[in-house]
Amino acid sequence: MSYAALAAIAIQSNQNDQHGGQSLPAFDYFMAPGVLMTFRKQFKQQLKDYLDLTDFIKFVNFDKIIKVIDELKSLTVDLSVFDKLVNNSTELKRIIRISYEKAVEKTDRITYQAMEAFIHNLNTMHSRAGAQVPFSSINFGTDTSVEGRMVIKNYLLAADSGLGKNETPIFPISIFKLKEGISYNKEDANYDLFELACKVSAKRLFPNFSFMDSSFNKPYFKADDYKTQVAYMGCRTRVMGNTADPEREIVTGRGNLSFTSINLPRIGIKHGITNNKEANLKEFYAELEELMELVKEQLLERFEVQCNKRLYNFPFLLGQGIWIDSKKLKPGDKLKKILKHGTLTVGFIGLAECLVALTGAHHGENEASRKLGFEIVKFMRDKMDQYSQETKLNFSLIATPAEGLSGRFTKMDKAIFGVMKGITDRNYYTNSFHVPVYFPITIAKKIEIEGPYHKLTNAGHITYIELDGDTTNNLEAFMNTIKLMKASDIGYGAINHPVDRDPVCGFTGVIGDVCPGCGRKEEDVPFERIRRITGYLVGTVERFNNGKKAEEKDRVKHS
């Protein structure tokens, strides 16, 4: 219980030191020692209670038994280790067995309560002077120990139960790690937890799913070292490779320092068929390169500002040794020697609209545009790799989530170029490399088209699939969609579907005009309509800008 409470407090404290969100890369591994400690405590307490109750305590050396329990390395125990300590007494062996079984049962219950409290805390605790709850994510799924599995199972069950009157938790974003040999195939140790994760996601929208076997995640993976297992933050951020220190290609103690996004549609409009008889790709790439050079210099300038800070500017993040090597810092030290492990990132928005400007069609519509789209993003990735080698810093490319920019860039370009069909005729640009949300396309085709971009966007990516109806009624289709993602070399994916809730009776599912739970209509008390807007869940779209509202309204369901 204390491990989970400390995790929530750590997330809250860390949020005050930084912008953006944060992620626990191996929540199951982090919490497992706490489960073992709880088990030891419960085993000792249960055994003492039974010995006292039966008056057998005077026949054993309880201190020696306690010492053996304190040295147990797992909840899986060969109870014969106690035989000599109880003189092979049949009755005392029985008491130890009963005490052990009761301790496991109570540990399981306490773990569930700890996970329940963890979720509650992250949806109610405030940071940044009380302005918001911490933007938090947790990754889990690959710990096959009894303790790790108990954490995963009980976290998922607590998320499934929800908050209060069956309310869907907004935080943390949970991410289930899929790996062949561990959690993906039916014979794998954690396959049952994968099935449970799908069941919970079909009801609550989380967890999302990350794929350890994708071509760009698998090379780092070491089963015995969770630090090498790629983790994600929030709606897509990924930090793994380390040009600054190739021996420290790990997910712990690092983060993205800052990123700046490039408006691809504007460059496409300037050099595409809209203003010329033929698109001038040479000029397009020249301007794109020029902008990337500008962003590189901006990121380097910001990096220097960050490096000139001191330990006292980040009392928790650095003062508590969260970042790599931060424990070695002296109060007056500058920060370059530790911040070099972070990433400097360029993002992009509106590949689809850019392709329309250049070719007359986006990458969901024809093969030529699809090929050009891949070439454009590869050009950007190659430049980032070049910058990394030149500076020995971690320049990386992200598929921008387009939270505020999606509407802002469009509004600016509409004012300059006017309304252009398929480009500026909506209130938003399409998220990163995604196929436009309004374009009718099958699940398999969307995944096939977007999959190749995941390998190029090493700073983060995600593919979303929109499903209709109550997905809890078709878990096979849900799981098959996840498996399609893996087959297309996707690194991180999620499934969107309606999650409605009646705050009066607590019914959660798909609600039309009438609540299926209690039969009331949406009159005095409105129904909650949980939707994934920017990677995070919201109970209403009204708080978001016009661009994101329009985008959510235009989304079509994928067949």
Coordinates of C-alpha atoms in Angstrom, one line a residue:
M1 CA 0.0 0.0 0.0
S2 CA 2.8 2.4 0.9
Y3 CA 4.6 1.8 -2.4
A4 CA 1.5 2.8 -4.4
A5 CA 1.0 5.9 -2.2
L6 CA 4.6 6.9 -2.6
A7 CA 4.3 6.4 -6.4
A8 CA 1.4 8.9 -6.5
I9 CA 3.3 11.4 -4.3
A10 CA 6.4 11.1 -6.5
I11 CA 4.4 11.7 -9.7
Q12 CA 2.7 14.8 -8.0
S13 CA 6.1 16.2 -6.8
N14 CA 7.8 15.6 -10.1
Q15 CA 5.0 17.4 -12.0
N16 CA 5.9 20.6 -10.2
D17 CA 9.4 20.4 -11.6
Q18 CA 8.6 20.1 -15.3
H19 CA 6.2 20.8 -18.1
G20 CA 4.4 18.0 -19.9
G21 CA 3.6 14.6 -18.7
Q22 CA 5.5 11.8 -17.1
S23 CA 5.6 8.1 -17.2
L24 CA 6.5 5.1 -15.0
P25 CA 8.2 2.8 -17.5
A26 CA 7.8 -0.5 -15.5
F27 CA 5.0 0.0 -13.0
D28 CA 4.7 -3.8 -12.4
Y29 CA 8.4 -4.2 -11.6
F30 CA 8.4 -1.1 -9.4
M31 CA 5.4 -2.2 -7.3
A32 CA 6.4 -5.9 -7.0
P33 CA 8.8 -5.4 -4.0
G34 CA 6.0 -3.7 -2.1
V35 CA 3.8 -6.8 -2.7
L36 CA 6.5 -9.1 -1.3
M37 CA 7.0 -6.9 1.7
T38 CA 3.2 -7.0 2.3
F39 CA 3.2 -10.7 2.0
R40 CA 6.0 -11.2 4.5
K41 CA 4.2 -9.0 7.0
Q42 CA 0.9 -10.8 6.5
F43 CA 2.6 -14.2 6.7
K44 CA 4.2 -13.3 10.0
Q45 CA 1.0 -11.9 11.4
Q46 CA -1.2 -14.8 10.3
L47 CA 1.2 -17.3 11.7
K48 CA 1.5 -15.6 15.0
D49 CA -2.3 -15.3 15.3
Y50 CA -2.7 -19.0 14.6
L51 CA 0.0 -20.1 16.9
D52 CA -1.4 -17.9 19.7
L53 CA -4.9 -19.2 19.1
T54 CA -3.8 -22.9 19.2
D55 CA -1.2 -22.3 22.0
F56 CA 1.4 -23.9 19.8
I57 CA 3.7 -20.9 20.0
K58 CA 5.5 -22.3 23.0
F59 CA 6.6 -25.3 20.9
V60 CA 8.5 -23.3 18.2
N61 CA 11.3 -20.9 18.0
F62 CA 9.2 -18.1 16.5
D63 CA 12.2 -15.8 16.0
K64 CA 13.9 -18.3 13.7
I65 CA 10.7 -18.7 11.7
I66 CA 10.4 -14.9 11.4
K67 CA 14.0 -14.8 10.1
V68 CA 13.2 -17.4 7.4
I69 CA 10.0 -15.4 6.4
D70 CA 12.0 -12.2 6.2
E71 CA 14.4 -13.8 3.7
L72 CA 11.7 -15.1 1.4
K73 CA 12.3 -13.9 -2.2
S74 CA 8.8 -14.6 -3.6
L75 CA 5.2 -15.4 -2.7
T76 CA 5.9 -18.8 -4.2
V77 CA 7.3 -20.7 -1.2
D78 CA 8.4 -24.3 -0.7
L79 CA 6.9 -24.7 2.8
S80 CA 9.3 -27.6 3.5
V81 CA 11.9 -24.9 4.5
F82 CA 10.0 -24.7 7.8
D83 CA 9.9 -28.4 8.5
K84 CA 13.0 -28.5 10.7
L85 CA 11.9 -25.4 12.6
V86 CA 8.7 -27.2 13.7
N87 CA 10.3 -30.6 14.4
N88 CA 8.3 -32.1 11.5
S89 CA 5.1 -31.7 13.5
T90 CA 2.1 -32.5 11.3
E91 CA -0.1 -30.0 13.1
L92 CA 2.5 -27.2 13.0
K93 CA 3.0 -27.9 9.3
R94 CA -0.7 -27.5 8.8
I95 CA -0.7 -24.2 10.7
I96 CA 2.1 -22.9 8.5
R97 CA 0.3 -23.9 5.3
I98 CA -3.0 -22.3 6.5
S99 CA -1.1 -19.1 7.5
Y100 CA 0.7 -19.0 4.1
E101 CA -2.5 -19.4 2.1
K102 CA -4.3 -16.8 4.2
A103 CA -1.3 -14.4 3.8
V104 CA -1.4 -14.8 0.0
E105 CA -5.2 -14.1 0.0
K106 CA -4.8 -11.0 2.2
T107 CA -1.9 -9.7 0.1
D108 CA -4.0 -10.0 -3.0
R109 CA -6.8 -8.0 -1.4
I110 CA -4.4 -5.4 0.0
T111 CA -2.8 -5.0 -3.5
Y112 CA -6.2 -4.4 -5.0
Q113 CA -6.9 -1.7 -2.4
A114 CA -3.5 -0.1 -3.1
M115 CA -4.2 0.0 -6.9
E116 CA -7.6 1.4 -6.2
A117 CA -6.1 4.1 -4.0
F118 CA -3.4 4.8 -6.6
I119 CA -6.0 5.5 -9.3
H120 CA -8.1 7.6 -7.0
N121 CA -5.1 9.7 -5.9
L122 CA -4.0 10.4 -9.5
N123 CA -7.5 11.6 -10.3
T124 CA -7.8 13.9 -7.3
M125 CA -4.3 15.1 -6.4
H126 CA -3.3 18.5 -7.7
S127 CA 0.0 19.9 -8.8
R128 CA 1.3 23.1 -10.4
A129 CA -0.2 25.3 -7.7
G130 CA -3.4 23.3 -7.8
A131 CA -4.1 24.1 -11.5
Q132 CA -4.4 20.4 -12.7
V133 CA -4.0 16.8 -11.7
P134 CA -0.6 15.3 -12.7
F135 CA -0.4 14.2 -16.4
S136 CA 0.6 10.6 -15.6
S137 CA 1.2 7.3 -17.5
I138 CA 2.2 3.8 -16.4
N139 CA 3.6 1.0 -18.4
F140 CA 3.3 -2.7 -17.4
G141 CA 2.7 -6.2 -18.6
T142 CA 6.1 -8.0 -18.8
D143 CA 6.8 -8.9 -15.2
T144 CA 6.0 -12.6 -14.9
S145 CA 6.8 -12.9 -11.2
V146 CA 3.9 -13.8 -8.9
E147 CA 4.2 -10.3 -7.3
G148 CA 4.3 -8.5 -10.6
R149 CA 1.4 -10.4 -12.0
M150 CA -0.6 -9.6 -8.8
V151 CA 0.1 -5.9 -9.4
I152 CA -1.0 -6.0 -13.1
K153 CA -4.1 -8.0 -12.3
N154 CA -5.3 -5.8 -9.5
Y155 CA -4.5 -2.6 -11.3
L156 CA -6.6 -3.7 -14.2
L157 CA -9.4 -4.9 -11.9
A158 CA -9.4 -1.5 -10.0
A159 CA -9.5 0.4 -13.4
D160 CA -12.4 -1.8 -14.5
S161 CA -14.3 -1.0 -11.3
G162 CA -13.8 2.8 -11.9
L163 CA -14.2 5.7 -9.6
G164 CA -17.2 6.5 -7.4
K165 CA -20.4 5.7 -9.3
N166 CA -18.7 3.6 -12.0
E167 CA -16.9 6.7 -13.3
T168 CA -14.1 6.0 -15.9
P169 CA -10.7 7.2 -14.5
I170 CA -9.0 9.8 -16.6
F171 CA -5.5 9.2 -15.2
P172 CA -3.2 7.5 -15.3
I173 CA -2.9 6.6 -19.0
S174 CA -2.2 2.9 -18.7
I175 CA -0.1 1.1 -21.3
F176 CA 0.1 -2.7 -21.6
K177 CA 3.3 -4.0 -23.0
L178 CA 3.0 -6.9 -25.4
K179 CA 5.8 -9.3 -26.0
E180 CA 6.0 -12.7 -27.6
G181 CA 7.1 -15.3 -25.1
I182 CA 5.7 -13.2 -22.2
S183 CA 2.3 -11.8 -22.8
Y184 CA 1.2 -12.1 -26.5
N185 CA 0.6 -15.8 -27.2
K186 CA -1.9 -18.1 -25.5
E187 CA 0.9 -20.2 -24.0
D188 CA 2.7 -17.1 -22.5
A189 CA 2.7 -16.5 -18.8
N190 CA 0.9 -13.2 -18.9
Y191 CA -1.5 -14.0 -21.8
D192 CA -4.4 -14.1 -19.3
L193 CA -3.5 -10.5 -18.3
F194 CA -3.4 -9.5 -22.0
E195 CA -7.0 -10.8 -22.2
L196 CA -8.0 -8.9 -19.1
A197 CA -6.3 -5.7 -20.4
C198 CA -8.4 -6.0 -23.6
K199 CA -11.6 -6.5 -21.5
V200 CA -10.8 -3.4 -19.4
S201 CA -9.8 -1.3 -22.4
A202 CA -13.1 -2.2 -24.2
K203 CA -14.9 -0.7 -21.2
R204 CA -12.6 2.1 -20.1
L205 CA -10.6 3.1 -23.2
F206 CA -7.4 2.3 -21.3
P207 CA -5.0 0.5 -21.3
N208 CA -3.4 1.4 -24.6
F209 CA -1.0 -1.2 -26.1
S210 CA 2.7 -1.0 -26.9
F211 CA 4.6 -3.6 -28.9
M212 CA 8.0 -4.8 -27.7
D213 CA 8.5 -6.9 -30.9
S214 CA 8.2 -4.1 -33.4
S215 CA 11.4 -3.7 -35.5
F216 CA 12.5 -0.5 -33.7
N217 CA 11.7 -1.6 -30.1
K218 CA 12.9 -5.2 -30.2
P219 CA 16.6 -4.5 -30.5
Y220 CA 16.7 -2.8 -27.1
F221 CA 14.7 -5.4 -25.3
K222 CA 16.3 -7.5 -22.5
A223 CA 13.8 -9.7 -20.6
D224 CA 15.9 -9.5 -17.4
D225 CA 16.3 -5.7 -17.5
Y226 CA 13.1 -3.6 -17.5
K227 CA 15.2 -0.5 -18.2
T228 CA 15.7 -1.7 -21.8
Q229 CA 12.0 -2.4 -22.4
V230 CA 10.6 0.5 -24.5
A231 CA 8.0 2.6 -22.7
Y232 CA 5.7 5.4 -23.8
M233 CA 4.3 8.5 -22.2
G234 CA 0.7 9.7 -22.6
C235 CA -0.5 9.8 -26.2
R236 CA 2.8 8.9 -27.8
T237 CA 6.2 10.2 -26.4
R238 CA 9.0 7.7 -26.7
V239 CA 12.6 8.1 -25.4
M240 CA 15.1 5.2 -26.0
G241 CA 18.2 5.6 -28.2
N242 CA 21.1 7.6 -26.8
T243 CA 23.6 9.1 -29.1
A244 CA 25.1 11.1 -26.2
D245 CA 25.9 7.9 -24.4
P246 CA 25.2 4.6 -26.3
E247 CA 25.8 2.6 -23.1
R248 CA 22.8 4.2 -21.5
E249 CA 20.0 3.4 -24.0
I250 CA 17.4 2.9 -21.3
V251 CA 14.0 4.3 -20.5
T252 CA 14.5 5.3 -16.9
G253 CA 15.9 8.6 -15.7
R254 CA 15.3 10.4 -19.0
G255 CA 12.8 12.4 -20.9
N256 CA 12.0 14.7 -23.8
L257 CA 13.5 18.2 -23.2
S258 CA 11.4 20.0 -25.7
F259 CA 9.9 19.7 -29.2
T260 CA 8.8 22.1 -31.9
S261 CA 6.4 21.2 -34.7
I262 CA 6.6 22.0 -38.4
N263 CA 3.5 23.0 -40.5
L264 CA 3.8 20.6 -43.4
P265 CA 0.6 21.8 -45.2
R266 CA 1.9 25.3 -45.6
I267 CA 5.1 24.1 -47.3
G268 CA 2.9 21.8 -49.5
I269 CA 0.6 24.7 -50.5
K270 CA 3.5 26.9 -51.4
H271 CA 5.2 24.3 -53.7
G272 CA 2.3 22.1 -54.7
I273 CA -0.2 21.9 -57.5
T274 CA -2.4 24.5 -55.9
N275 CA -0.1 27.3 -57.0
N276 CA 1.8 25.7 -59.8
K277 CA 1.0 23.5 -62.8
E278 CA 3.2 20.8 -61.3
A279 CA 4.4 20.3 -57.8
N280 CA 8.0 21.4 -57.3
L281 CA 9.3 18.8 -54.9
K282 CA 12.9 20.1 -55.1
E283 CA 11.7 23.5 -53.7
F284 CA 9.5 21.7 -51.2
Y285 CA 12.4 19.7 -49.7
A286 CA 14.6 22.7 -49.8
E287 CA 12.2 24.8 -47.7
L288 CA 11.5 21.8 -45.4
E289 CA 15.3 21.4 -44.8
E290 CA 15.6 25.2 -44.2
L291 CA 12.8 25.0 -41.5
M292 CA 14.4 22.0 -39.9
E293 CA 17.7 23.8 -39.6
L294 CA 15.9 26.7 -38.0
V295 CA 14.1 24.4 -35.5
K296 CA 17.4 22.7 -34.8
E297 CA 19.0 26.0 -33.8
Q298 CA 16.0 26.9 -31.7
L299 CA 16.1 23.6 -29.9
L300 CA 19.9 24.0 -29.3
E301 CA 19.4 27.5 -27.9
R302 CA 16.7 26.3 -25.6
F303 CA 18.9 23.4 -24.6
E304 CA 21.6 25.9 -23.5
V305 CA 19.1 27.8 -21.4
Q306 CA 18.0 24.5 -19.7
C307 CA 21.7 23.5 -19.2
N308 CA 22.4 26.8 -17.4
K309 CA 19.9 26.0 -14.7
R310 CA 21.1 24.5 -11.4
L311 CA 20.2 21.6 -9.1
Y312 CA 17.9 23.8 -7.0
N313 CA 15.7 24.6 -10.0
F314 CA 14.5 21.0 -10.0
P315 CA 14.4 20.0 -6.3
F316 CA 12.6 16.7 -6.9
L317 CA 13.5 15.7 -10.4
L318 CA 17.2 16.2 -9.8
G319 CA 17.4 16.6 -6.0
Q320 CA 16.0 13.1 -5.5
G321 CA 18.2 11.6 -8.2
I322 CA 15.4 10.9 -10.8
W323 CA 17.4 11.7 -13.8
I324 CA 20.5 9.7 -14.9
D325 CA 23.6 10.7 -12.9
S326 CA 21.7 13.6 -11.1
K327 CA 22.8 12.1 -7.7
K328 CA 26.3 13.2 -8.7
L329 CA 25.4 16.8 -9.1
K330 CA 26.8 19.5 -6.7
P331 CA 24.6 22.5 -5.9
G332 CA 26.4 24.8 -8.3
D333 CA 26.8 22.4 -11.2
K334 CA 25.3 23.2 -14.6
L335 CA 23.2 20.5 -16.0
K336 CA 24.5 19.6 -19.5
K337 CA 26.2 16.4 -18.3
I338 CA 22.8 15.0 -17.3
L339 CA 20.4 16.7 -19.7
K340 CA 22.4 15.4 -22.6
H341 CA 20.6 12.1 -22.0
G342 CA 17.3 13.8 -22.9
T343 CA 15.9 14.3 -26.4
L344 CA 15.5 17.4 -28.6
T345 CA 12.6 16.8 -30.9
V346 CA 11.1 18.0 -34.1
G347 CA 7.5 17.2 -34.9
F348 CA 5.2 17.6 -37.8
I349 CA 1.5 18.1 -38.4
G350 CA -0.8 17.6 -41.4
L351 CA 1.0 15.1 -43.6
A352 CA -2.4 14.3 -45.2
E353 CA -3.2 17.9 -46.2
C354 CA 0.4 18.4 -47.4
L355 CA 0.0 15.4 -49.7
V356 CA -3.3 16.8 -51.1
A357 CA -1.5 20.1 -51.8
L358 CA 1.4 18.3 -53.6
T359 CA -0.5 15.5 -55.4
G360 CA -4.2 16.2 -55.1
A361 CA -4.8 13.1 -52.9
H362 CA -3.7 12.0 -49.4
H363 CA -2.0 8.8 -48.5
G364 CA -5.2 7.0 -47.8
E365 CA -6.4 7.6 -51.3
N366 CA -3.7 6.3 -53.6
E367 CA -0.3 4.6 -53.7
A368 CA 1.6 7.5 -55.2
S369 CA 0.7 9.8 -52.3
R370 CA 1.4 7.0 -49.9
K371 CA 4.9 6.6 -51.2
L372 CA 5.6 10.3 -51.2
G373 CA 4.3 10.6 -47.7
F374 CA 6.8 8.0 -46.5
E375 CA 9.6 9.7 -48.4
I376 CA 8.8 13.1 -46.7
V377 CA 8.8 11.7 -43.2
K378 CA 11.9 9.6 -43.9
F379 CA 13.6 12.8 -45.2
M380 CA 12.8 14.4 -41.8
R381 CA 14.1 11.4 -39.8
D382 CA 17.3 11.3 -41.8
K383 CA 17.9 14.9 -41.0
M384 CA 17.3 14.3 -37.3
D385 CA 19.8 11.4 -37.3
Q386 CA 22.3 13.7 -39.1
Y387 CA 21.9 16.3 -36.3
S388 CA 22.4 13.7 -33.7
Q389 CA 25.7 12.6 -35.2
E390 CA 26.9 16.2 -35.7
T391 CA 26.1 17.3 -32.1
K392 CA 26.2 14.0 -30.2
L393 CA 22.9 15.0 -28.7
N394 CA 19.6 13.1 -29.1
F395 CA 17.7 14.7 -31.9
S396 CA 14.6 12.7 -32.7
L397 CA 11.4 12.9 -34.8
I398 CA 7.9 12.8 -33.2
A399 CA 4.5 12.4 -34.8
T400 CA 3.0 15.5 -33.2
P401 CA -0.3 15.0 -31.3
A402 CA -1.6 18.3 -32.6
E403 CA -3.5 19.4 -29.5
G404 CA -3.5 23.2 -29.9
L405 CA -1.8 23.4 -33.3
S406 CA -4.4 21.5 -35.3
G407 CA -6.8 24.4 -35.4
R408 CA -4.3 27.2 -35.0
F409 CA -2.2 26.4 -38.1
T410 CA -5.3 25.8 -40.2
K411 CA -6.7 29.2 -39.2
M412 CA -3.5 31.0 -40.1
D413 CA -3.1 29.2 -43.4
K414 CA -6.8 29.9 -44.3
A415 CA -6.2 33.6 -43.7
I416 CA -3.2 33.5 -46.1
F417 CA -4.2 31.1 -48.8
G418 CA -8.0 31.0 -48.5
V419 CA -10.2 27.9 -48.4
M420 CA -8.7 25.1 -50.3
K421 CA -10.5 21.8 -50.7
G422 CA -9.0 18.9 -48.8
I423 CA -6.5 21.3 -47.2
T424 CA -7.9 24.3 -45.4
D425 CA -11.6 23.6 -45.7
R426 CA -11.9 22.2 -42.2
N427 CA -11.1 23.7 -38.8
Y428 CA -8.1 21.4 -38.2
Y429 CA -5.2 19.7 -39.8
T430 CA -4.8 15.9 -39.5
N431 CA -2.8 14.6 -36.6
S432 CA 0.8 13.8 -37.7
F433 CA 0.9 11.0 -40.3
H434 CA -2.6 9.8 -39.7
V435 CA -5.1 9.1 -42.4
P436 CA -7.8 11.8 -42.1
V437 CA -10.4 10.9 -39.4
Y438 CA -13.2 11.6 -41.9
F439 CA -11.9 9.3 -44.6
P440 CA -13.8 5.9 -44.8
I441 CA -11.3 3.1 -44.5
T442 CA -11.1 -0.4 -43.1
I443 CA -9.3 -1.2 -39.9
A444 CA -6.7 -3.3 -41.7
K445 CA -6.0 -0.7 -44.4
K446 CA -5.6 2.2 -41.9
I447 CA -3.2 0.1 -39.8
E448 CA -1.3 -1.0 -43.0
I449 CA -0.9 2.6 -44.2
E450 CA 0.2 4.1 -40.8
G451 CA 2.4 1.3 -39.6
P452 CA 5.6 2.2 -41.6
Y453 CA 5.6 5.7 -40.1
H454 CA 6.1 4.3 -36.6
K455 CA 9.6 3.2 -37.4
L456 CA 10.5 6.6 -38.6
T457 CA 9.1 8.6 -35.7
N458 CA 11.6 7.5 -33.0
A459 CA 10.4 10.2 -30.5
G460 CA 6.9 9.0 -30.5
H461 CA 3.9 7.8 -32.5
I462 CA 0.5 6.2 -32.1
T463 CA -2.2 4.7 -34.3
Y464 CA -5.9 5.0 -33.3
I465 CA -8.7 2.8 -34.5
E466 CA -12.3 4.0 -34.1
L467 CA -14.8 1.3 -33.3
D468 CA -18.6 1.7 -33.0
G469 CA -21.0 0.3 -30.4
D470 CA -20.2 -1.4 -27.2
T471 CA -16.9 -3.1 -27.7
T472 CA -17.3 -5.1 -24.5
N473 CA -19.7 -7.3 -26.5
N474 CA -17.1 -8.2 -29.1
L475 CA -13.8 -8.8 -27.3
E476 CA -12.6 -11.1 -30.1
A477 CA -12.7 -8.2 -32.6
F478 CA -11.0 -5.9 -30.1
M479 CA -8.1 -8.3 -29.6
N480 CA -7.9 -9.0 -33.3
T481 CA -7.4 -5.3 -34.0
I482 CA -4.5 -5.2 -31.5
K483 CA -3.0 -8.2 -33.3
L484 CA -3.3 -6.5 -36.6
M485 CA -1.3 -3.6 -35.2
K486 CA 1.5 -5.9 -34.2
A487 CA 1.5 -7.5 -37.6
S488 CA 2.0 -4.1 -39.2
D489 CA 5.1 -3.2 -37.1
I490 CA 3.2 -0.6 -35.0
G491 CA 4.9 0.5 -31.8
Y492 CA 2.0 2.0 -29.9
G493 CA -1.7 1.8 -30.6
A494 CA -5.1 2.4 -29.0
I495 CA -8.8 1.7 -29.8
N496 CA -11.3 4.5 -29.5
H497 CA -15.0 3.7 -28.8
P498 CA -17.9 5.4 -27.1
V499 CA -17.8 5.3 -23.3
D500 CA -21.0 7.0 -21.9
R501 CA -22.1 7.1 -18.3
D502 CA -25.2 8.1 -16.5
P503 CA -24.1 10.0 -13.3
V504 CA -27.5 9.3 -11.7
C505 CA -27.6 5.5 -11.8
G506 CA -23.9 4.8 -12.7
F507 CA -24.6 2.9 -15.9
T508 CA -21.5 2.8 -18.1
G509 CA -21.7 1.7 -21.8
V510 CA -23.3 3.2 -24.9
I511 CA -26.1 5.5 -24.1
G512 CA -28.4 7.0 -26.8
D513 CA -31.3 9.2 -25.8
V514 CA -32.4 6.9 -22.9
C515 CA -30.2 5.3 -20.2
P516 CA -30.3 1.5 -20.5
G517 CA -29.6 1.3 -16.8
C518 CA -32.5 3.3 -15.3
G519 CA -34.6 4.3 -18.3
R520 CA -34.3 8.1 -17.8
K521 CA -33.8 10.6 -20.5
E522 CA -31.0 13.2 -20.7
E523 CA -32.9 16.2 -19.3
D524 CA -32.0 17.8 -16.0
V525 CA -28.7 15.8 -15.6
P526 CA -26.7 15.3 -18.8
F527 CA -25.0 12.0 -19.6
E528 CA -21.2 11.9 -19.6
R529 CA -19.7 11.2 -23.0
I530 CA -16.1 10.1 -22.4
R531 CA -14.0 10.6 -25.6
R532 CA -10.3 10.5 -26.3
I533 CA -9.5 13.9 -27.8
T534 CA -5.8 14.5 -27.5
G535 CA -4.6 11.2 -26.2
Y536 CA -6.2 12.0 -22.8
L537 CA -9.8 11.3 -21.9
V538 CA -12.4 14.0 -21.4
G539 CA -15.9 13.9 -20.1
T540 CA -16.9 16.6 -22.5
V541 CA -15.4 18.1 -25.7
E542 CA -16.7 21.6 -24.8
R543 CA -13.4 22.6 -23.0
F544 CA -11.4 22.0 -26.2
N545 CA -10.7 24.4 -29.0
N546 CA -12.8 24.5 -32.2
G547 CA -10.3 22.5 -34.2
K548 CA -10.4 19.5 -31.8
K549 CA -14.2 19.7 -31.5
A550 CA -14.6 19.6 -35.2
E551 CA -12.1 16.7 -35.6
E552 CA -14.0 14.6 -33.0
K553 CA -17.3 15.3 -34.7
D554 CA -15.9 14.3 -38.1
R555 CA -14.5 10.9 -37.0
V556 CA -15.8 7.9 -38.9
K557 CA -15.9 4.4 -37.6
H558 CA -13.5 1.9 -39.2
S559 CA -15.1 -1.3 -40.4

